[in-house]
């Protein structure tokens, strides 16, 4: 191994920084000159930068494979006993490497995006490249000055490394961080398109259409990453659940919420030219939340189970966050006339910039000051509301009007056709999602907020999250179904009655059946809980949460029926249009028939029905979340031969067993599970003690999965003398439906992302599906 | 871009070869070295290849800025977007949505007819604007079409009988005498076969 390898790696990072800066400059020159030659140059340089980043990642992988323990990062996150797959996993196992890995994924996105852009979107392209390059420069600065994966240990090379955290050495950890990163990094591409739209002034639907597939792709991987995170927590952490409202979990959830809102609202801009500012806000928010999430993970500002990722680079992220926010807000204000359908003029732009920024710099410090006043919470919230309201009124009605005196500031943009339209229900759904985001954001950052306002760090615990998220989540879930029942533009009352009839009947029937028979089958419709707060608010929340199981199951059926009904409408329309899926596909099973049906639809319809499949996946996931209401937990110590019962399960302890391998000592507790008197499986929860971390044994959960419930066993300790095992037994109903729902969600997203087939082929069903007339004869 | 400079010509040829050759050679070398030695040296071969690729691409970038040197991408044929195109796409999309919602029974006949007229007007205006913006290239386009037709593309059949207006469902339609496709009443040409449905007149149809 050559001696200058670490220096070579560091030089590579500096070279990436120089190449990205050069590409940034050339791309801006291309945008300014509108000459294709600088654009060609910028495109080539973007490819070159991506290749350079790939070189750096491959070099780090080489350092891991060749056990180059001179590198601090390699020594810290690997050892000689690790197998090849885990050595590659170590690339993102720690902070310095995960930043390089992030950069590598960004490089892949850049190369793919530049390739995909080809010779289209010439006005947007230079700005897209420039924005992505600015991101590359940021990550290079971060690595070069604070988290260099090629930095050497001060003490010199060790004989062996410290090894990867045992918690991270499992299958889900191989795939969970990369998929979440793919989602996180993927949010940069739609953001780059939004910035390109703002910078170039092309604010029609072009940037939305151009970034649509990228957005869906990022959304899909955010969803997969979050679900894999749940699986990892469920299978590996051994506390009996899958979601603990940990700040880092929330950080990964928040961009998913805004991205979900955006994939719906972008359809409205594409179709109607509405929601331009809203879409820019959602895309920017999604991107900023990915950066904010990383800041939360890395800064240690809020304590989390992901504490292994903490470091000092949080300040860099907060700096970048502020910079990105300032740039986005300034560009949005500058383009205010175009966004609001007004005639652009210098006066209007200046007015928007001045008023916008004046409001921002007055409201935020003002609100912080008021929040520190020695009044009760209610009074302070009221004061902040009044002050912010007054500030906005003054800014918009007095200052803005005065600055734009003589100009037409009446918006010319299109308006809603009717409140009974899909557009309006999408808007409601967006508000619901933003309410959910606001709650999660405030609750996650509450320790920081409370410290800033009262000087005391107060954390929000899972019971508070559960109490508040359930009503908001169910509202959004309800709106998800409702939106599907409305048509675009305007829905006639008779059509609405027809569309609502079956789902509402199904909802009422399910609720009645649940109330009547729920308790008998072990899923009672009403599960009371203690109020979290004293007074009316606490009682109302507790009352709502008590009926959550009833509402959850009934809404699942309501939404499922809606999706099925939409597919029935489609099949009927296709039958009328004599466009049928060959019967053979249906005979082979539902899936081939469904695949043929969906993949032969024209682009817009395919996305629509792919979206419905995603909705069905979400229905199944909600079914799983609702199951949480009926969780059963027990902690017990058993001697060999003794048994314990929980729900319909009886668990019989056979005895302990100890095994050893090269890296760890494994202590198992062998158990037999019986249900209704019949043996349903043998389970062996265990404690693994790794040689490298003898003081922190890991918990290996044993589970029995069924569609009805999971039997989840954790062994706390096994006494070597008495052979007594202390066990945690959990019966978690309906959890498997979450994973099944995620699979369906992936399937639906793939249908949405399926590439357009040949134009001619796509037109055939379009013409027939429309029954009568096509727009091309206009 | 032809050039008489032999050095430039050589550089361009090298660029074209490297475009395909370098990735293939890198992957082959990395696989071969991994098979013969181990993963470590294979990774080094991969790193060497990507580094070479990065240098080539950055060099090509600088050269394409300054001269007609190494060409990995040409700078012609870039598509230029048009606001009218966007408006046309949006109006057509809206019409498509209306038709789908109407077919699924979510939109009443009256509302459908009313909204359809509005969006068809939008689409017509956008098409008219497009026509104006493309006027400069119209002759060129007509030459292309003539050349294509002369190559032996099938001629459109002459109208043999006047198109009939029929009422399908709640909306009036024109049935094409050539192919029986159902068209809008103001359509000048059949959308199925391109047959002229009515004599050229000063209508607002496009």
CSV table of N, CA and C in Angstrom, one decimal, chain A residues 2 8 12 19 22 26 36-41 43-45 47-48 51-52 54-55 58-59 61-62 65 84 88 118-120 122-123 202 204-206 212 269-273 417 422 484-492 495 566 569-570 573 604 607-609 766-767 770-778, chain B residues 1 19 39-41 43-44 46-47 50-51 53-54 57-58 60-62 64-68 72-83 86 90 92-101 103-108 111-112 115 119-120 123-124 127 168 173 182-184 186-189 191-192 205-206:
chain,number,residue,atom,x,y,z
A,2,UNK,N,0.6,2.2,-0.9
A,2,UNK,CA,1.5,3.3,-1.0
A,2,UNK,C,1.3,4.3,0.1
A,8,UNK,N,-3.6,11.4,-0.9
A,8,UNK,CA,-4.3,11.3,-2.2
A,8,UNK,C,-5.8,11.5,-2.1
A,12,UNK,N,-8.1,14.4,-3.5
A,12,UNK,CA,-9.3,14.1,-4.3
A,12,UNK,C,-10.5,15.0,-3.9
A,19,UNK,N,-13.4,21.3,-9.0
A,19,UNK,CA,-14.2,20.9,-10.2
A,19,UNK,C,-15.7,21.4,-10.1
A,22,UNK,N,-15.9,25.1,-10.6
A,22,UNK,CA,-15.7,25.4,-12.0
A,22,UNK,C,-17.0,25.2,-12.7
A,26,UNK,N,-19.3,27.8,-14.8
A,26,UNK,CA,-19.6,27.6,-16.3
A,26,UNK,C,-21.1,27.5,-16.5
A,36,UNK,N,-25.3,27.8,-26.3
A,36,UNK,CA,-25.2,26.4,-26.0
A,36,UNK,C,-23.8,25.9,-25.7
A,37,UNK,N,-22.8,26.6,-26.1
A,37,UNK,CA,-21.5,26.0,-25.9
A,37,UNK,C,-21.1,26.0,-24.4
A,38,UNK,N,-21.3,27.0,-23.7
A,38,UNK,CA,-21.0,26.9,-22.2
A,38,UNK,C,-21.9,25.8,-21.5
A,39,UNK,N,-23.1,25.7,-22.1
A,39,UNK,CA,-23.9,24.6,-21.5
A,39,UNK,C,-23.4,23.2,-21.7
A,40,UNK,N,-22.9,23.0,-23.0
A,40,UNK,CA,-22.2,21.7,-23.3
A,40,UNK,C,-21.0,21.5,-22.3
A,41,UNK,N,-20.3,22.6,-22.1
A,41,UNK,CA,-19.1,22.6,-21.2
A,41,UNK,C,-19.5,22.2,-19.8
A,43,UNK,N,-22.2,20.7,-18.8
A,43,UNK,CA,-22.7,19.3,-18.8
A,43,UNK,C,-21.5,18.4,-18.6
A,44,UNK,N,-20.5,18.6,-19.5
A,44,UNK,CA,-19.3,17.7,-19.4
A,44,UNK,C,-18.7,17.8,-18.1
A,45,UNK,N,-18.6,19.0,-17.6
A,45,UNK,CA,-17.9,19.2,-16.3
A,45,UNK,C,-18.7,18.6,-15.1
A,47,UNK,N,-20.5,15.9,-15.5
A,47,UNK,CA,-20.1,14.4,-15.5
A,47,UNK,C,-18.8,14.2,-14.9
A,48,UNK,N,-17.8,15.1,-15.2
A,48,UNK,CA,-16.5,15.0,-14.7
A,48,UNK,C,-16.4,15.0,-13.2
A,51,UNK,N,-17.7,11.8,-11.8
A,51,UNK,CA,-16.7,10.7,-11.9
A,51,UNK,C,-15.6,10.9,-10.9
A,52,UNK,N,-15.2,12.1,-10.6
A,52,UNK,CA,-14.2,12.4,-9.5
A,52,UNK,C,-14.7,12.0,-8.1
A,54,UNK,N,-16.9,9.6,-7.6
A,54,UNK,CA,-16.9,8.2,-7.7
A,54,UNK,C,-15.5,7.6,-7.3
A,55,UNK,N,-14.5,8.3,-7.9
A,55,UNK,CA,-13.1,7.9,-7.6
A,55,UNK,C,-12.9,7.9,-6.1
A,58,UNK,N,-14.6,5.0,-4.3
A,58,UNK,CA,-14.0,3.8,-4.6
A,58,UNK,C,-12.7,3.7,-3.8
A,59,UNK,N,-11.9,4.8,-3.7
A,59,UNK,CA,-10.7,4.8,-2.9
A,59,UNK,C,-11.0,4.5,-1.4
A,61,UNK,N,-13.5,2.8,-0.3
A,61,UNK,CA,-13.9,1.4,-0.3
A,61,UNK,C,-12.6,0.5,-0.3
A,62,UNK,N,-11.6,0.9,-1.1
A,62,UNK,CA,-10.3,0.2,-1.1
A,62,UNK,C,-9.6,0.2,0.2
A,65,UNK,N,-11.3,-2.3,2.4
A,65,UNK,CA,-11.1,-3.7,2.0
A,65,UNK,C,-9.6,-4.1,2.3
A,84,UNK,N,-16.8,-9.0,3.8
A,84,UNK,CA,-16.8,-8.0,2.8
A,84,UNK,C,-18.1,-7.1,2.7
A,88,UNK,N,-18.2,-2.9,3.2
A,88,UNK,CA,-18.8,-1.9,2.3
A,88,UNK,C,-19.9,-1.1,3.1
A,118,UNK,N,-30.6,15.9,-21.3
A,118,UNK,CA,-30.2,15.9,-22.7
A,118,UNK,C,-30.3,17.3,-23.3
A,119,UNK,N,-31.0,17.5,-24.3
A,119,UNK,CA,-31.1,18.8,-25.0
A,119,UNK,C,-32.4,19.5,-24.7
A,120,UNK,N,-33.1,19.0,-23.7
A,120,UNK,CA,-34.4,19.6,-23.3
A,120,UNK,C,-34.2,20.6,-22.2
A,122,UNK,N,-33.6,23.8,-22.0
A,122,UNK,CA,-32.3,24.5,-22.0
A,122,UNK,C,-32.2,25.7,-21.1
A,123,UNK,N,-33.4,26.3,-20.8
A,123,UNK,CA,-33.4,27.5,-19.9
A,123,UNK,C,-33.2,27.1,-18.5
A,202,UNK,N,-38.9,31.0,-15.6
A,202,UNK,CA,-39.8,30.0,-16.3
A,202,UNK,C,-40.6,29.3,-15.2
A,204,UNK,N,-43.9,28.5,-15.3
A,204,UNK,CA,-45.1,27.8,-15.7
A,204,UNK,C,-44.9,26.3,-15.2
A,205,UNK,N,-45.6,25.4,-15.8
A,205,UNK,CA,-45.5,24.0,-15.2
A,205,UNK,C,-44.3,23.3,-15.7
A,206,UNK,N,-43.4,23.9,-16.5
A,206,UNK,CA,-42.3,23.2,-17.1
A,206,UNK,C,-41.4,22.6,-16.0
A,212,UNK,N,-41.0,15.9,-12.2
A,212,UNK,CA,-42.0,15.0,-11.6
A,212,UNK,C,-41.5,13.6,-11.2
A,269,UNK,N,-50.8,22.5,-10.3
A,269,UNK,CA,-50.1,23.5,-11.1
A,269,UNK,C,-50.0,23.0,-12.5
A,270,UNK,N,-49.7,21.7,-12.7
A,270,UNK,CA,-49.5,21.2,-14.0
A,270,UNK,C,-50.8,21.3,-14.8
A,271,UNK,N,-52.0,21.1,-14.2
A,271,UNK,CA,-53.2,21.1,-14.9
A,271,UNK,C,-53.8,22.5,-15.0
A,272,UNK,N,-53.7,23.3,-13.9
A,272,UNK,CA,-54.5,24.5,-13.8
A,272,UNK,C,-53.6,25.8,-13.7
A,273,UNK,N,-52.3,25.6,-13.4
A,273,UNK,CA,-51.5,26.8,-13.3
A,273,UNK,C,-51.7,27.5,-11.9
A,417,UNK,N,-62.5,26.2,-10.2
A,417,UNK,CA,-63.8,26.0,-10.9
A,417,UNK,C,-64.9,25.9,-9.9
A,422,UNK,N,-61.7,18.0,-7.2
A,422,UNK,CA,-60.5,17.4,-6.7
A,422,UNK,C,-59.4,18.4,-6.2
A,484,UNK,N,-60.2,11.3,-3.8
A,484,UNK,CA,-60.4,10.4,-4.9
A,484,UNK,C,-61.8,10.4,-5.4
A,485,UNK,N,-62.7,10.7,-4.6
A,485,UNK,CA,-64.2,10.6,-5.0
A,485,UNK,C,-64.6,11.8,-5.9
A,486,UNK,N,-63.8,12.9,-5.7
A,486,UNK,CA,-64.2,14.1,-6.5
A,486,UNK,C,-63.5,14.0,-7.9
A,487,UNK,N,-64.1,14.6,-8.9
A,487,UNK,CA,-63.4,14.7,-10.2
A,487,UNK,C,-62.7,16.0,-10.3
A,488,UNK,N,-61.8,16.1,-11.3
A,488,UNK,CA,-61.2,17.4,-11.6
A,488,UNK,C,-62.2,18.4,-12.0
A,489,UNK,N,-61.9,19.6,-11.8
A,489,UNK,CA,-62.7,20.8,-12.2
A,489,UNK,C,-64.0,21.0,-11.4
A,490,UNK,N,-64.9,20.0,-11.5
A,490,UNK,CA,-66.2,20.2,-10.9
A,490,UNK,C,-66.9,18.8,-10.8
A,491,UNK,N,-67.5,18.5,-9.7
A,491,UNK,CA,-68.2,17.3,-9.6
A,491,UNK,C,-69.7,17.5,-9.4
A,492,UNK,N,-70.5,16.9,-10.2
A,492,UNK,CA,-72.0,17.2,-10.1
A,492,UNK,C,-72.5,16.5,-8.8
A,495,UNK,N,-73.3,12.8,-9.2
A,495,UNK,CA,-72.1,12.0,-9.3
A,495,UNK,C,-71.5,11.8,-8.0
A,566,UNK,N,-62.8,2.8,-7.8
A,566,UNK,CA,-62.2,3.5,-8.9
A,566,UNK,C,-61.7,2.5,-10.0
A,569,UNK,N,-64.7,1.4,-11.9
A,569,UNK,CA,-65.1,2.5,-12.9
A,569,UNK,C,-64.2,2.3,-14.1
A,570,UNK,N,-62.9,2.1,-13.9
A,570,UNK,CA,-61.9,2.0,-15.0
A,570,UNK,C,-62.2,0.8,-15.9
A,573,UNK,N,-65.3,1.5,-17.9
A,573,UNK,CA,-65.0,2.4,-19.0
A,573,UNK,C,-64.3,1.7,-20.1
A,604,UNK,N,-50.8,9.7,-18.1
A,604,UNK,CA,-51.5,10.4,-17.0
A,604,UNK,C,-52.4,9.4,-16.2
A,607,UNK,N,-50.4,7.0,-14.0
A,607,UNK,CA,-50.0,7.7,-12.8
A,607,UNK,C,-51.1,7.7,-11.8
A,608,UNK,N,-52.3,8.0,-12.3
A,608,UNK,CA,-53.5,8.1,-11.5
A,608,UNK,C,-53.8,6.8,-10.8
A,609,UNK,N,-53.8,5.7,-11.6
A,609,UNK,CA,-54.1,4.4,-10.9
A,609,UNK,C,-52.9,3.8,-10.2
A,766,UNK,N,-55.5,5.7,-25.1
A,766,UNK,CA,-56.0,7.0,-24.8
A,766,UNK,C,-57.2,7.3,-25.5
A,767,UNK,N,-57.1,7.1,-26.8
A,767,UNK,CA,-58.3,7.4,-27.7
A,767,UNK,C,-59.5,6.6,-27.3
A,770,UNK,N,-61.1,7.5,-23.8
A,770,UNK,CA,-61.8,8.8,-23.8
A,770,UNK,C,-63.3,8.6,-24.3
A,771,UNK,N,-63.5,7.4,-24.8
A,771,UNK,CA,-64.9,7.1,-25.4
A,771,UNK,C,-65.2,7.9,-26.6
A,772,UNK,N,-65.3,9.2,-26.4
A,772,UNK,CA,-65.7,10.0,-27.5
A,772,UNK,C,-64.7,11.2,-27.6
A,773,UNK,N,-64.2,11.4,-28.8
A,773,UNK,CA,-63.4,12.6,-29.1
A,773,UNK,C,-62.1,12.7,-28.3
A,774,UNK,N,-61.1,13.2,-29.0
A,774,UNK,CA,-59.8,13.5,-28.3
A,774,UNK,C,-59.4,14.9,-28.6
A,775,UNK,N,-58.7,15.5,-27.7
A,775,UNK,CA,-58.4,16.9,-27.9
A,775,UNK,C,-57.5,17.2,-29.1
A,776,UNK,N,-56.9,16.2,-29.7
A,776,UNK,CA,-56.1,16.6,-30.9
A,776,UNK,C,-56.8,17.0,-32.1
A,777,UNK,N,-58.1,17.0,-32.0
A,777,UNK,CA,-58.9,17.5,-33.2
A,777,UNK,C,-59.3,18.9,-33.0
A,778,UNK,N,-58.8,19.5,-32.0
A,778,UNK,CA,-59.2,20.9,-31.8
A,778,UNK,C,-58.8,21.7,-33.0
B,1,UNK,N,-18.5,19.8,-36.5
B,1,UNK,CA,-17.8,21.0,-36.9
B,1,UNK,C,-16.5,20.6,-37.5
B,19,UNK,N,-15.2,7.8,-25.2
B,19,UNK,CA,-16.6,7.9,-24.8
B,19,UNK,C,-17.2,6.5,-24.5
B,39,UNK,N,-10.5,-8.3,-4.4
B,39,UNK,CA,-11.4,-7.2,-4.5
B,39,UNK,C,-10.6,-5.9,-4.4
B,40,UNK,N,-9.6,-5.8,-3.5
B,40,UNK,CA,-8.8,-4.6,-3.3
B,40,UNK,C,-8.2,-4.0,-4.6
B,41,UNK,N,-7.4,-4.8,-5.3
B,41,UNK,CA,-6.8,-4.3,-6.5
B,41,UNK,C,-7.8,-4.0,-7.6
B,43,UNK,N,-10.7,-2.8,-7.0
B,43,UNK,CA,-11.3,-1.4,-6.7
B,43,UNK,C,-10.3,-0.4,-7.2
B,44,UNK,N,-9.0,-0.7,-7.0
B,44,UNK,CA,-8.0,0.3,-7.5
B,44,UNK,C,-8.1,0.5,-9.0
B,46,UNK,N,-10.7,0.2,-10.7
B,46,UNK,CA,-12.0,1.0,-11.0
B,46,UNK,C,-11.7,2.4,-10.7
B,47,UNK,N,-11.0,2.7,-9.6
B,47,UNK,CA,-10.7,4.1,-9.2
B,47,UNK,C,-9.8,4.7,-10.3
B,50,UNK,N,-12.1,5.6,-13.3
B,50,UNK,CA,-13.0,6.7,-13.1
B,50,UNK,C,-12.2,8.0,-13.0
B,51,UNK,N,-11.0,7.9,-12.5
B,51,UNK,CA,-10.2,9.2,-12.4
B,51,UNK,C,-9.8,9.6,-13.8
B,53,UNK,N,-11.5,9.0,-16.5
B,53,UNK,CA,-12.8,9.5,-17.0
B,53,UNK,C,-13.0,10.9,-16.6
B,54,UNK,N,-12.8,11.2,-15.3
B,54,UNK,CA,-13.0,12.5,-14.8
B,54,UNK,C,-12.1,13.5,-15.5
B,57,UNK,N,-13.2,14.1,-19.1
B,57,UNK,CA,-14.5,14.9,-19.1
B,57,UNK,C,-14.2,16.4,-18.8
B,58,UNK,N,-13.4,16.6,-17.8
B,58,UNK,CA,-13.1,18.0,-17.4
B,58,UNK,C,-12.2,18.7,-18.5
B,60,UNK,N,-12.4,17.9,-21.7
B,60,UNK,CA,-13.3,18.1,-22.8
B,60,UNK,C,-14.1,19.4,-22.5
B,61,UNK,N,-14.5,19.5,-21.2
B,61,UNK,CA,-15.3,20.7,-20.8
B,61,UNK,C,-14.6,22.0,-21.1
B,62,UNK,N,-13.3,22.0,-20.7
B,62,UNK,CA,-12.5,23.2,-20.9
B,62,UNK,C,-12.3,23.5,-22.3
B,64,UNK,N,-14.1,22.5,-24.9
B,64,UNK,CA,-15.3,22.9,-25.6
B,64,UNK,C,-15.7,24.3,-25.3
B,65,UNK,N,-15.2,24.9,-24.2
B,65,UNK,CA,-15.4,26.3,-23.9
B,65,UNK,C,-14.6,27.2,-24.8
B,66,UNK,N,-13.3,26.7,-25.0
B,66,UNK,CA,-12.3,27.6,-25.6
B,66,UNK,C,-12.2,27.4,-27.1
B,67,UNK,N,-12.2,26.1,-27.5
B,67,UNK,CA,-12.0,25.8,-29.0
B,67,UNK,C,-13.0,24.8,-29.5
B,68,UNK,N,-12.8,24.3,-30.7
B,68,UNK,CA,-13.6,23.3,-31.2
B,68,UNK,C,-13.0,21.9,-30.9
B,72,UNK,N,-17.4,15.7,-27.1
B,72,UNK,CA,-18.1,14.6,-26.5
B,72,UNK,C,-19.6,14.8,-26.7
B,73,UNK,N,-20.0,16.1,-26.8
B,73,UNK,CA,-21.4,16.4,-27.0
B,73,UNK,C,-21.5,17.5,-28.1
B,74,UNK,N,-22.5,17.5,-28.9
B,74,UNK,CA,-22.6,18.6,-29.9
B,74,UNK,C,-23.5,19.7,-29.3
B,75,UNK,N,-23.3,20.9,-29.8
B,75,UNK,CA,-24.1,22.0,-29.2
B,75,UNK,C,-25.2,22.5,-30.0
B,76,UNK,N,-25.6,21.6,-31.0
B,76,UNK,CA,-26.8,22.1,-31.8
B,76,UNK,C,-28.0,21.2,-31.4
B,77,UNK,N,-29.1,21.5,-32.0
B,77,UNK,CA,-30.3,20.8,-31.8
B,77,UNK,C,-30.9,20.9,-30.4
B,78,UNK,N,-30.6,22.0,-29.7
B,78,UNK,CA,-31.2,22.1,-28.4
B,78,UNK,C,-32.7,22.6,-28.6
B,79,UNK,N,-33.5,22.0,-27.8
B,79,UNK,CA,-34.9,22.3,-27.9
B,79,UNK,C,-35.2,23.7,-27.2
B,80,UNK,N,-36.0,24.5,-27.8
B,80,UNK,CA,-36.3,25.7,-27.2
B,80,UNK,C,-37.8,25.7,-26.7
B,81,UNK,N,-38.0,26.0,-25.5
B,81,UNK,CA,-39.4,25.9,-25.0
B,81,UNK,C,-40.2,27.1,-25.4
B,82,UNK,N,-41.5,27.0,-25.3
B,82,UNK,CA,-42.4,28.1,-25.7
B,82,UNK,C,-43.5,28.2,-24.7
B,83,UNK,N,-43.9,29.4,-24.3
B,83,UNK,CA,-45.0,29.5,-23.4
B,83,UNK,C,-46.3,29.0,-24.0
B,86,UNK,N,-46.7,25.3,-23.6
B,86,UNK,CA,-47.1,24.9,-22.2
B,86,UNK,C,-48.6,25.1,-22.0
B,90,UNK,N,-51.3,22.3,-21.3
B,90,UNK,CA,-52.2,22.4,-20.1
B,90,UNK,C,-53.7,22.3,-20.5
B,92,UNK,N,-54.9,20.9,-23.3
B,92,UNK,CA,-55.2,19.6,-23.8
B,92,UNK,C,-55.4,18.6,-22.6
B,93,UNK,N,-54.5,18.8,-21.7
B,93,UNK,CA,-54.5,18.0,-20.5
B,93,UNK,C,-55.9,18.1,-19.7
B,94,UNK,N,-56.3,19.4,-19.7
B,94,UNK,CA,-57.6,19.7,-19.0
B,94,UNK,C,-58.7,19.1,-19.7
B,95,UNK,N,-58.7,19.1,-21.0
B,95,UNK,CA,-59.7,18.5,-21.8
B,95,UNK,C,-59.8,17.0,-21.6
B,96,UNK,N,-58.6,16.4,-21.6
B,96,UNK,CA,-58.4,15.0,-21.3
B,96,UNK,C,-59.0,14.6,-20.0
B,97,UNK,N,-58.7,15.4,-19.0
B,97,UNK,CA,-59.3,15.2,-17.6
B,97,UNK,C,-60.8,15.2,-17.6
B,98,UNK,N,-61.3,16.3,-18.3
B,98,UNK,CA,-62.7,16.5,-18.4
B,98,UNK,C,-63.4,15.3,-19.0
B,99,UNK,N,-62.8,14.8,-20.1
B,99,UNK,CA,-63.4,13.6,-20.8
B,99,UNK,C,-63.3,12.4,-19.9
B,100,UNK,N,-62.2,12.2,-19.2
B,100,UNK,CA,-62.2,11.0,-18.3
B,100,UNK,C,-63.2,11.1,-17.2
B,101,UNK,N,-63.3,12.3,-16.5
B,101,UNK,CA,-64.2,12.5,-15.4
B,101,UNK,C,-65.7,12.3,-16.0
B,103,UNK,N,-66.5,10.5,-18.6
B,103,UNK,CA,-66.7,9.1,-18.9
B,103,UNK,C,-67.0,8.3,-17.6
B,104,UNK,N,-66.4,8.7,-16.5
B,104,UNK,CA,-66.6,8.0,-15.3
B,104,UNK,C,-67.8,8.4,-14.5
B,105,UNK,N,-68.5,9.4,-15.1
B,105,UNK,CA,-69.8,9.8,-14.5
B,105,UNK,C,-69.6,10.8,-13.3
B,106,UNK,N,-68.4,11.4,-13.2
B,106,UNK,CA,-68.2,12.3,-12.1
B,106,UNK,C,-68.6,13.7,-12.5
B,107,UNK,N,-68.8,14.0,-13.8
B,107,UNK,CA,-69.1,15.3,-14.2
B,107,UNK,C,-70.4,15.3,-15.0
B,108,UNK,N,-71.4,16.2,-14.6
B,108,UNK,CA,-72.7,16.3,-15.3
B,108,UNK,C,-72.5,16.7,-16.7
B,111,UNK,N,-72.3,20.6,-17.2
B,111,UNK,CA,-71.0,21.2,-16.8
B,111,UNK,C,-69.9,20.7,-17.8
B,112,UNK,N,-70.0,19.5,-18.2
B,112,UNK,CA,-69.0,19.0,-19.2
B,112,UNK,C,-69.0,19.9,-20.4
B,115,UNK,N,-67.6,23.5,-19.6
B,115,UNK,CA,-66.2,23.5,-19.4
B,115,UNK,C,-65.4,23.2,-20.6
B,119,UNK,N,-62.2,25.3,-22.3
B,119,UNK,CA,-60.8,24.8,-22.4
B,119,UNK,C,-60.4,24.6,-23.9
B,120,UNK,N,-61.5,24.3,-24.7
B,120,UNK,CA,-61.2,24.2,-26.2
B,120,UNK,C,-60.8,25.6,-26.7
B,123,UNK,N,-57.2,26.1,-25.7
B,123,UNK,CA,-56.3,25.4,-26.6
B,123,UNK,C,-56.2,26.0,-28.0
B,124,UNK,N,-57.3,26.5,-28.5
B,124,UNK,CA,-57.3,27.1,-29.8
B,124,UNK,C,-56.4,28.4,-29.8
B,127,UNK,N,-52.8,27.3,-29.7
B,127,UNK,CA,-52.4,26.8,-31.0
B,127,UNK,C,-52.2,28.0,-32.0
B,168,UNK,N,-74.1,11.9,-30.3
B,168,UNK,CA,-73.6,10.7,-29.5
B,168,UNK,C,-73.7,11.1,-28.0
B,173,UNK,N,-71.7,15.3,-32.4
B,173,UNK,CA,-70.4,14.8,-33.0
B,173,UNK,C,-70.5,14.8,-34.5
B,182,UNK,N,-65.4,9.4,-34.6
B,182,UNK,CA,-66.3,10.5,-34.1
B,182,UNK,C,-65.4,11.7,-33.8
B,183,UNK,N,-65.8,12.8,-34.5
B,183,UNK,CA,-65.0,14.1,-34.3
B,183,UNK,C,-65.9,15.2,-33.7
B,184,UNK,N,-65.2,16.3,-33.3
B,184,UNK,CA,-65.9,17.4,-32.8
B,184,UNK,C,-66.6,18.1,-33.9
B,186,UNK,N,-66.7,21.2,-34.8
B,186,UNK,CA,-65.9,22.2,-35.4
B,186,UNK,C,-64.6,21.7,-36.0
B,187,UNK,N,-64.4,20.4,-36.1
B,187,UNK,CA,-63.2,19.9,-36.6
B,187,UNK,C,-63.1,20.0,-38.1
B,188,UNK,N,-62.0,20.5,-38.6
B,188,UNK,CA,-61.8,20.6,-40.0
B,188,UNK,C,-61.3,19.3,-40.7
B,189,UNK,N,-60.5,18.6,-39.9
B,189,UNK,CA,-59.9,17.4,-40.4
B,189,UNK,C,-60.3,16.2,-39.4
B,191,UNK,N,-59.7,13.3,-37.0
B,191,UNK,CA,-58.6,12.9,-36.1
B,191,UNK,C,-58.1,11.5,-36.3
B,192,UNK,N,-59.0,10.7,-37.0
B,192,UNK,CA,-58.6,9.3,-37.2
B,192,UNK,C,-57.8,9.1,-38.5
B,205,UNK,N,-61.4,27.4,-36.2
B,205,UNK,CA,-60.8,26.1,-35.9
B,205,UNK,C,-59.4,26.0,-36.4
B,206,UNK,N,-58.6,25.3,-35.8
B,206,UNK,CA,-57.2,25.2,-36.2
B,206,UNK,C,-57.0,23.9,-37.0
